[in-house]
Each structure stands twice: as C-alpha cells, then as structure tokens.
Amino acid sequence: MFSVGVTPEERKQQAAIQRRQRLEAERKQRIFNPKQRLIGLDTDALQLQIEEKRRREEHERQLNEAYAQETNRQQMLYNELQSRIQNDRRRVFEDLQDFRKECQKYEDRREFELNDPKQLSYPARIHDDDARNGPSSMQKFEGEDLGDRRRLLEKAEQKNAWLEAQIREREQNRKEYEAVERLWEQQQREHSLRAIELATAEECARRTVQFETANFNLALANEAAEKRKLEKLADEEANLAHQLNMYNSELLTETTDVTHVNGPFRTTKTRFKGLTPEQIKIIKEEQLRQIMDNVRRKESDRQYEEAWSKMQKRYAVATAILDKELDDRRRDVKVETTHTNMELAREQRLRQEYLNRVLYKNSCSEDFFEQFNTSTR
C-alpha cells in the first residue's frame, strides 16, 4: 500500500473545518444555556465579590501577623522567665552543694567515730584534748601540753580558712547582687523610658484637652455673663415698670369700680375682690339649668338606646330569614352545578377517548423530537 501525503491546501481546509466546529460548539454552549443567554454575567457583582474577598483575606492576614507577633513576644517573655527560674534553681542547688561540702562532711558526723574504718590505726593519744582519753586512760597528766604548737597552728589555719571562705562567699554574693542590680536597673530604665513616653503623650493629650476645654469654658462664661447682663437689665426694666404700674394702679388709688374692665363681665385678677350676690345668684341659676339639661339629655339617650335595641332585634330576625333563603338558594345552585360538571366531565372523557383511540392513534417517537434544536443556525 502507498501512503498518500496531505497537501497544504487540505491542511488549511481541515484547520478551517476544526475552527468552525469549535466555534459552533462554543455557540451551542452559549445559546443552549438559557440562564446565560437571558440573564448574562453580573460583572459588577463579581468584581465586588472579588474586592470583598481580597479585603477579607487582607484583614485575616493582618490578624494572623498581629497574632504571630504577640505569640513571639509572649514566647520571648516565657523563655526569659524560664531562664531566670532555671538560673535561680541552679544557683540554689550550687549553694546547697557547697554548704554540704563545707559544713556537712561525712567525717564531721556525731556517730562517725563508731563507723570509722581507720579507728584501729589511730594512736591512743593524738593530742591533749582527745575525747577518747578519760581519767583512767593514763594518757594525760596535769601540766602536759604536747600539742600546744600544733594546736595554735591549726587555729591560725582554721581562722585563715574561715576568713578566705567568708571573703569568697561575700565576693560571690556581691557579684550576684550586682548582676541582679544591673538587670533590675536595666528593667527599671526600660520601664521608666516607657512610662516617660506614655506620660509625655498623656500630658500632650491632657494639655490639648485642657486648652480646648478652657477655650470652650471661656466662651460659655462670656456667653453666660452676657446673658446674665441682659437678664439683669430686663429684670430691672420689668421691676421699674411693675413699680410704676403699682404706683398708678386703681387698687392703690382706691378706685371704687375695679372689677369691670372694658365691659361688665371682664375683670382683672390683680383687682378682683370677690363675687357680688347678684353674680353668685346668676351662677347658681346657671348650674341648676345645666343639671336639668343633663337629666333631659340622659332621658333622651335612654329612649334612643331602647329604640336602637328594638331596631337591632328586628334587623337580626330579618337577617336570619334572609340568610336562610340565601343558603337554600346556594344549595340549589350547588346541586345544579354538580350535575352540570358531571355532564361536562362525561363529554370530556368521551372526547378524550375519541382523540386517543381514533384521531391520534399513531403517536410520535423520541426520534421525531430529537431532530429539532440540534444546530444554532
């Protein structure tokens, strides 16, 4: 068999066919997707969601960084505290070991002489103050002092050893105290600097607030002073006018008719001296007339309520009769409608049987419907 080569024209045609097929497939995806075809994409909403997600991620990143910084700071403080505790424990342990080496030796025990393995190798008399030599040991006599020189030397050496131990201990305590003091002073300097910075910031803020408060209070004081000045002038003018009115009033000048002002039924409170007998009589007559009017109005209201109750009873009886007639009529209409619906249902059933069994006897298969809507053209 011989292989047939593909010419450049055929390659171009195949590329064009593939491009059209790809475009057709993309067009089908767009057209046969009703949501995208009718609604489309909300780019503004998508951009808003993207921005919101970016802001949320940035906020979470900042929170994580702050949490990491705080965790590192707490870890540093914890490590420093643990280091101090370990140093204190190590120093206490070293002091305890030194004390045991210097002051709690095995040979210094009270019962050491009972358990001393070299007890038999010792001479019977070591020195004059040997506790083993009692009065009946015949090892010590009055006037003898064999270990005088050695005893004095040992005392001097022991004294020098004690002095050197005290000096070393004092020097060690001094160094430890100075180290603690330096650490404490450093911490105090840091705390002092921090306190100074906070105090300076607080003082600046307080001065600003005090300055603003002082200006505000000064403005309020000026405004209050001006208001008091105006009120004082108004009070003085009112008092002067009141004094002039009182000096010229009809009450002080003893005018006889002081109750009537601009008419027989208009009086002034400042000059009213009481009701006259005629006015009291008129008031009582008016009150009696109002009482009789109230009695007549109540009687009229009672008669109106009784008539209204009778009318409501008559309306209730008429309404009950009318409702009964309407119920009978609705029942008849319902029965008639039921018969009509049954007749229509029977006709519809016969028509449907005719359509299914006679008119539309041959139904379409799925292949008939699948030949439609297969292309976008």
Coordinates of C-alpha atoms in Angstrom, one line a residue:
M1 CA 0.0 0.0 0.0
F2 CA 1.1 3.6 -0.7
S3 CA 0.6 6.4 1.8
V4 CA -1.0 9.4 0.4
G5 CA 0.5 12.7 1.7
V6 CA -1.6 15.7 2.9
T7 CA -1.2 18.8 0.9
P8 CA -1.1 22.3 2.4
E9 CA -4.5 23.1 1.0
E10 CA -6.0 20.1 2.7
R11 CA -4.4 21.1 6.0
K12 CA -5.8 24.6 5.6
Q13 CA -9.3 23.2 4.9
Q14 CA -9.0 20.8 7.9
A15 CA -7.9 23.7 10.2
A16 CA -10.8 25.8 8.9
I17 CA -13.3 22.9 9.5
Q18 CA -11.9 22.4 13.0
R19 CA -12.1 26.1 13.8
R20 CA -15.8 26.3 12.6
Q21 CA -16.6 23.2 14.6
R22 CA -15.0 24.7 17.7
L23 CA -16.9 28.0 17.2
E24 CA -20.1 26.1 16.7
A25 CA -19.6 24.1 19.9
E26 CA -19.0 27.4 21.8
R27 CA -22.0 28.9 20.2
K28 CA -24.2 25.9 21.3
Q29 CA -22.9 26.3 24.9
R30 CA -23.9 30.0 24.9
I31 CA -27.3 29.6 23.1
F32 CA -28.5 26.4 24.7
N33 CA -27.8 27.8 28.2
P34 CA -31.0 29.8 29.0
K35 CA -29.6 31.4 32.1
Q36 CA -26.5 32.9 30.4
R37 CA -28.4 33.7 27.3
L38 CA -31.2 35.6 29.1
I39 CA -29.5 37.0 32.2
G40 CA -25.8 37.0 31.4
L41 CA -23.0 37.6 33.9
D42 CA -23.1 40.3 36.5
T43 CA -19.6 41.6 36.2
D44 CA -20.1 44.4 38.8
A45 CA -21.3 41.9 41.4
L46 CA -18.4 39.5 40.6
Q47 CA -15.9 42.4 40.9
L48 CA -17.5 43.4 44.2
Q49 CA -17.2 39.9 45.5
I50 CA -13.6 39.7 44.4
E51 CA -12.8 43.0 46.2
E52 CA -14.6 41.9 49.3
K53 CA -12.7 38.6 49.3
R54 CA -9.4 40.5 48.9
R55 CA -10.3 42.8 51.8
R56 CA -11.3 39.8 53.9
E57 CA -8.0 38.0 53.1
E58 CA -6.0 41.1 53.8
H59 CA -7.8 41.5 57.2
E60 CA -7.2 37.9 58.0
R61 CA -3.5 38.3 57.1
Q62 CA -3.2 41.3 59.3
L63 CA -4.8 39.5 62.2
N64 CA -2.5 36.5 61.7
E65 CA 0.6 38.8 61.6
A66 CA -0.6 40.5 64.8
Y67 CA -1.3 37.2 66.4
A68 CA 2.2 35.9 65.4
Q69 CA 3.9 39.0 66.7
E70 CA 2.0 38.7 70.0
T71 CA 2.8 35.0 70.2
N72 CA 6.5 35.7 69.6
R73 CA 6.6 38.4 72.3
Q74 CA 4.8 36.1 74.8
Q75 CA 7.2 33.2 73.9
M76 CA 10.3 35.5 74.4
L77 CA 8.9 36.6 77.8
Y78 CA 8.2 33.0 78.7
N79 CA 11.7 31.9 77.7
E80 CA 13.3 34.8 79.7
L81 CA 11.2 33.8 82.7
Q82 CA 12.1 30.2 82.4
S83 CA 15.8 31.1 82.0
R84 CA 15.6 33.2 85.2
I85 CA 13.9 30.3 87.1
Q86 CA 16.5 27.8 85.9
N87 CA 19.3 30.1 86.9
D88 CA 17.8 30.6 90.3
R89 CA 17.3 26.9 90.7
R90 CA 20.9 26.2 89.6
R91 CA 22.3 28.8 92.0
V92 CA 20.3 27.4 94.9
F93 CA 21.5 23.9 94.0
E94 CA 25.1 25.0 93.8
D95 CA 24.8 26.8 97.2
L96 CA 23.3 23.7 98.7
Q97 CA 26.1 21.5 97.3
D98 CA 28.8 24.0 98.6
F99 CA 27.1 24.0 102.0
R100 CA 27.1 20.2 102.1
K101 CA 30.8 20.1 101.1
E102 CA 31.8 22.6 103.7
C103 CA 29.5 22.1 106.6
Q104 CA 28.1 18.6 106.3
K105 CA 31.1 16.4 105.8
Y106 CA 31.0 12.7 106.4
E107 CA 33.7 12.8 109.0
D108 CA 32.0 15.6 110.9
R109 CA 29.1 13.4 111.9
R110 CA 28.4 12.7 115.5
E111 CA 28.5 8.9 115.1
F112 CA 31.5 8.9 112.7
E113 CA 33.8 7.5 115.3
L114 CA 31.7 4.4 115.7
N115 CA 31.8 3.7 111.9
D116 CA 35.4 4.9 111.2
P117 CA 37.2 2.2 109.3
K118 CA 40.6 3.6 110.4
Q119 CA 39.8 3.6 114.0
L120 CA 42.3 0.9 115.0
S121 CA 45.2 2.6 113.1
Y122 CA 44.9 5.8 115.1
P123 CA 47.3 6.2 118.1
A124 CA 46.0 6.0 121.6
R125 CA 46.6 9.7 122.2
I126 CA 46.5 12.3 119.4
H127 CA 46.6 15.5 121.4
D128 CA 45.8 16.7 124.9
D129 CA 42.1 17.3 124.2
D130 CA 41.4 13.9 122.8
A131 CA 37.9 12.9 123.9
R132 CA 38.9 9.2 124.0
N133 CA 41.4 9.8 126.8
G134 CA 39.4 9.7 130.0
P135 CA 40.8 10.0 133.6
S136 CA 41.6 6.2 133.7
S137 CA 43.4 6.1 130.4
M138 CA 46.7 7.1 131.9
Q139 CA 47.5 9.1 128.7
K140 CA 47.2 12.6 130.0
F141 CA 48.6 14.2 133.1
E142 CA 48.3 17.7 134.6
G143 CA 50.8 20.2 133.3
E144 CA 51.4 18.5 130.0
D145 CA 50.6 20.2 126.7
L146 CA 52.1 18.2 123.9
G147 CA 50.1 19.7 121.1
D148 CA 50.4 23.4 122.0
R149 CA 52.3 24.5 118.9
R150 CA 50.2 22.3 116.5
R151 CA 47.0 23.5 118.1
L152 CA 48.0 27.1 117.7
L153 CA 48.9 26.5 114.0
E154 CA 45.6 24.7 113.4
K155 CA 43.7 27.5 115.0
A156 CA 45.5 30.0 112.8
E157 CA 45.0 27.9 109.7
Q158 CA 41.3 27.4 110.5
K159 CA 40.9 31.1 111.1
N160 CA 42.5 31.9 107.8
A161 CA 40.4 29.3 106.0
W162 CA 37.2 30.8 107.6
L163 CA 38.3 34.3 106.6
E164 CA 39.0 33.1 103.0
A165 CA 35.7 31.3 102.8
Q166 CA 33.9 34.3 104.1
I167 CA 35.7 36.5 101.6
R168 CA 34.9 34.2 98.7
E169 CA 31.2 33.9 99.8
R170 CA 31.0 37.7 100.3
E171 CA 32.6 38.2 96.8
Q172 CA 30.2 35.7 95.2
N173 CA 27.2 37.4 96.9
R174 CA 28.4 40.8 95.8
K175 CA 28.7 39.6 92.2
E176 CA 25.3 38.0 92.2
Y177 CA 23.8 41.1 93.9
E178 CA 25.5 43.4 91.3
A179 CA 24.2 41.2 88.4
V180 CA 20.7 41.3 89.9
E181 CA 21.0 45.0 90.4
R182 CA 22.2 45.6 86.8
L183 CA 19.3 43.5 85.5
W184 CA 16.8 45.3 87.7
E185 CA 18.3 48.7 86.8
Q186 CA 18.0 47.9 83.1
Q187 CA 14.4 46.8 83.5
Q188 CA 13.7 49.9 85.6
R189 CA 15.3 52.1 82.8
E190 CA 13.2 50.4 80.2
H191 CA 10.0 50.8 82.3
S192 CA 11.0 54.5 83.1
L193 CA 11.5 55.3 79.4
R194 CA 8.2 53.7 78.5
A195 CA 6.5 55.5 81.4
I196 CA 8.1 58.8 80.3
E197 CA 6.9 58.3 76.7
L198 CA 3.4 57.4 77.9
A199 CA 3.4 60.3 80.4
T200 CA 4.6 62.7 77.7
A201 CA 1.9 61.5 75.3
E202 CA -0.7 61.7 78.0
E203 CA 0.5 65.2 79.1
C204 CA 0.3 66.4 75.5
A205 CA -3.2 65.0 75.1
R206 CA -4.3 66.4 78.5
R207 CA -2.9 69.8 77.6
T208 CA -4.7 69.8 74.3
V209 CA -8.0 68.7 76.1
Q210 CA -7.4 71.3 78.8
F211 CA -6.7 74.0 76.2
E212 CA -9.9 73.1 74.2
T213 CA -11.9 72.9 77.5
A214 CA -10.5 76.2 78.7
N215 CA -11.5 77.9 75.4
F216 CA -14.9 76.3 75.5
N217 CA -15.5 77.2 79.1
L218 CA -14.3 80.8 78.4
A219 CA -16.7 81.1 75.6
L220 CA -19.5 79.6 77.8
A221 CA -18.5 82.0 80.6
N222 CA -18.6 85.0 78.3
E223 CA -21.9 83.9 76.9
A224 CA -23.3 83.3 80.4
A225 CA -22.1 86.7 81.6
E226 CA -23.7 88.4 78.6
K227 CA -26.9 86.5 79.2
R228 CA -26.9 87.5 82.9
K229 CA -26.3 91.1 82.0
L230 CA -29.2 91.1 79.6
E231 CA -31.4 89.3 82.1
K232 CA -30.4 91.8 84.8
L233 CA -31.3 94.7 82.5
A234 CA -34.6 93.1 81.6
D235 CA -35.4 92.4 85.3
E236 CA -34.6 96.0 86.2
E237 CA -36.8 97.3 83.4
A238 CA -39.6 94.9 84.5
N239 CA -39.3 95.8 88.1
L240 CA -39.4 99.5 87.2
A241 CA -42.5 99.0 85.1
H242 CA -44.1 96.9 87.8
Q243 CA -43.4 99.6 90.4
L244 CA -44.8 102.3 88.1
N245 CA -47.9 100.2 87.4
M246 CA -48.4 99.6 91.1
Y247 CA -48.0 103.2 92.0
N248 CA -50.6 104.2 89.3
S249 CA -53.0 101.2 89.8
E250 CA -56.6 101.7 90.7
L251 CA -56.2 99.3 93.6
L252 CA -53.7 101.5 95.4
T253 CA -55.6 104.7 94.4
E254 CA -58.8 103.1 95.9
T255 CA -61.0 103.4 92.8
T256 CA -64.4 102.1 93.6
D257 CA -65.3 100.1 90.4
V258 CA -62.2 98.0 90.0
T259 CA -63.8 94.7 88.8
H260 CA -65.2 95.9 85.5
V261 CA -62.7 96.4 82.8
N262 CA -63.8 97.0 79.2
G263 CA -67.2 95.5 79.9
P264 CA -69.5 94.3 82.7
F265 CA -68.2 90.7 82.5
R266 CA -64.5 91.3 82.2
T267 CA -62.3 91.6 85.3
T268 CA -58.7 91.8 86.2
K269 CA -57.2 89.3 88.6
T270 CA -55.0 91.8 90.3
R271 CA -58.0 94.0 91.2
F272 CA -60.7 91.3 91.8
K273 CA -62.1 91.5 95.3
G274 CA -64.8 88.7 95.1
L275 CA -68.2 88.0 93.6
T276 CA -71.2 90.1 94.3
P277 CA -74.5 88.5 95.5
E278 CA -76.1 89.1 92.1
Q279 CA -73.2 87.2 90.4
I280 CA -73.5 84.3 92.8
K281 CA -77.2 84.1 92.2
I282 CA -76.7 84.0 88.4
I283 CA -74.1 81.3 88.7
K284 CA -76.4 79.1 90.9
E285 CA -79.2 79.5 88.4
E286 CA -76.9 78.6 85.5
Q287 CA -75.8 75.5 87.4
L288 CA -79.4 74.4 88.1
R289 CA -80.2 74.9 84.4
Q290 CA -77.2 72.8 83.4
I291 CA -78.3 70.0 85.8
M292 CA -81.8 69.9 84.3
D293 CA -80.3 69.8 80.8
N294 CA -78.2 66.8 81.8
V295 CA -81.2 65.0 83.1
R296 CA -83.2 65.6 79.9
R297 CA -80.2 64.6 77.8
K298 CA -79.8 61.3 79.7
E299 CA -83.5 60.5 79.3
S300 CA -83.3 61.2 75.6
D301 CA -80.2 59.0 75.3
R302 CA -82.0 56.1 77.2
Q303 CA -85.0 56.3 74.9
Y304 CA -82.7 56.4 71.9
E305 CA -80.8 53.3 73.1
E306 CA -84.1 51.4 73.7
A307 CA -85.3 52.2 70.2
W308 CA -81.9 51.2 68.7
S309 CA -82.1 47.9 70.6
K310 CA -85.5 47.1 69.2
M311 CA -84.4 48.0 65.7
Q312 CA -81.4 45.8 66.0
K313 CA -83.6 42.9 67.1
R314 CA -85.9 43.4 64.1
Y315 CA -82.8 43.6 61.8
A316 CA -81.4 40.4 63.3
V317 CA -84.7 38.5 62.6
A318 CA -84.8 39.8 59.1
T319 CA -81.1 38.9 58.6
A320 CA -81.7 35.3 59.8
I321 CA -84.6 34.9 57.4
L322 CA -82.6 36.3 54.5
D323 CA -79.6 34.1 55.4
K324 CA -81.8 31.0 55.3
E325 CA -83.2 32.0 51.9
L326 CA -79.6 32.5 50.6
D327 CA -78.5 29.1 52.0
D328 CA -81.3 27.4 50.2
R329 CA -80.6 29.2 47.0
R330 CA -76.8 28.4 47.3
R331 CA -77.7 24.7 47.9
D332 CA -79.9 24.6 44.8
V333 CA -77.1 26.3 42.7
K334 CA -74.6 23.8 44.1
V335 CA -76.7 20.8 43.1
E336 CA -77.3 22.2 39.7
T337 CA -73.5 23.0 39.2
T338 CA -72.7 19.4 40.3
H339 CA -75.0 17.9 37.7
T340 CA -73.6 20.3 35.0
N341 CA -69.9 19.4 35.9
M342 CA -70.7 15.7 35.8
E343 CA -72.2 16.1 32.3
L344 CA -69.2 18.1 31.1
A345 CA -66.8 15.6 32.6
R346 CA -68.6 12.8 30.8
E347 CA -68.5 14.7 27.5
Q348 CA -64.7 15.5 28.1
R349 CA -64.0 11.8 28.8
L350 CA -65.8 10.7 25.6
R351 CA -63.9 13.4 23.6
Q352 CA -60.6 12.3 25.0
E353 CA -61.3 8.7 24.3
Y354 CA -62.1 9.7 20.7
L355 CA -58.9 11.7 20.4
N356 CA -56.7 8.9 21.8
R357 CA -58.3 5.9 20.1
V358 CA -59.4 7.3 16.8
L359 CA -57.8 10.7 15.9
Y360 CA -54.3 10.4 17.4
K361 CA -53.9 6.7 17.2
N362 CA -50.3 6.8 15.9
S363 CA -48.0 8.8 18.4
C364 CA -44.6 10.3 17.6
S365 CA -41.4 8.6 18.8
E366 CA -38.4 10.3 20.5
D367 CA -36.5 10.4 17.3
F368 CA -39.1 12.8 15.8
F369 CA -38.4 15.4 18.6
E370 CA -34.7 14.9 18.7
Q371 CA -34.2 16.1 15.1
F372 CA -35.1 19.7 16.2
N373 CA -32.9 22.2 18.0
T374 CA -29.7 20.5 17.1
S375 CA -28.0 23.4 15.4
T376 CA -27.6 27.2 16.2
R377 CA -28.2 28.2 12.6

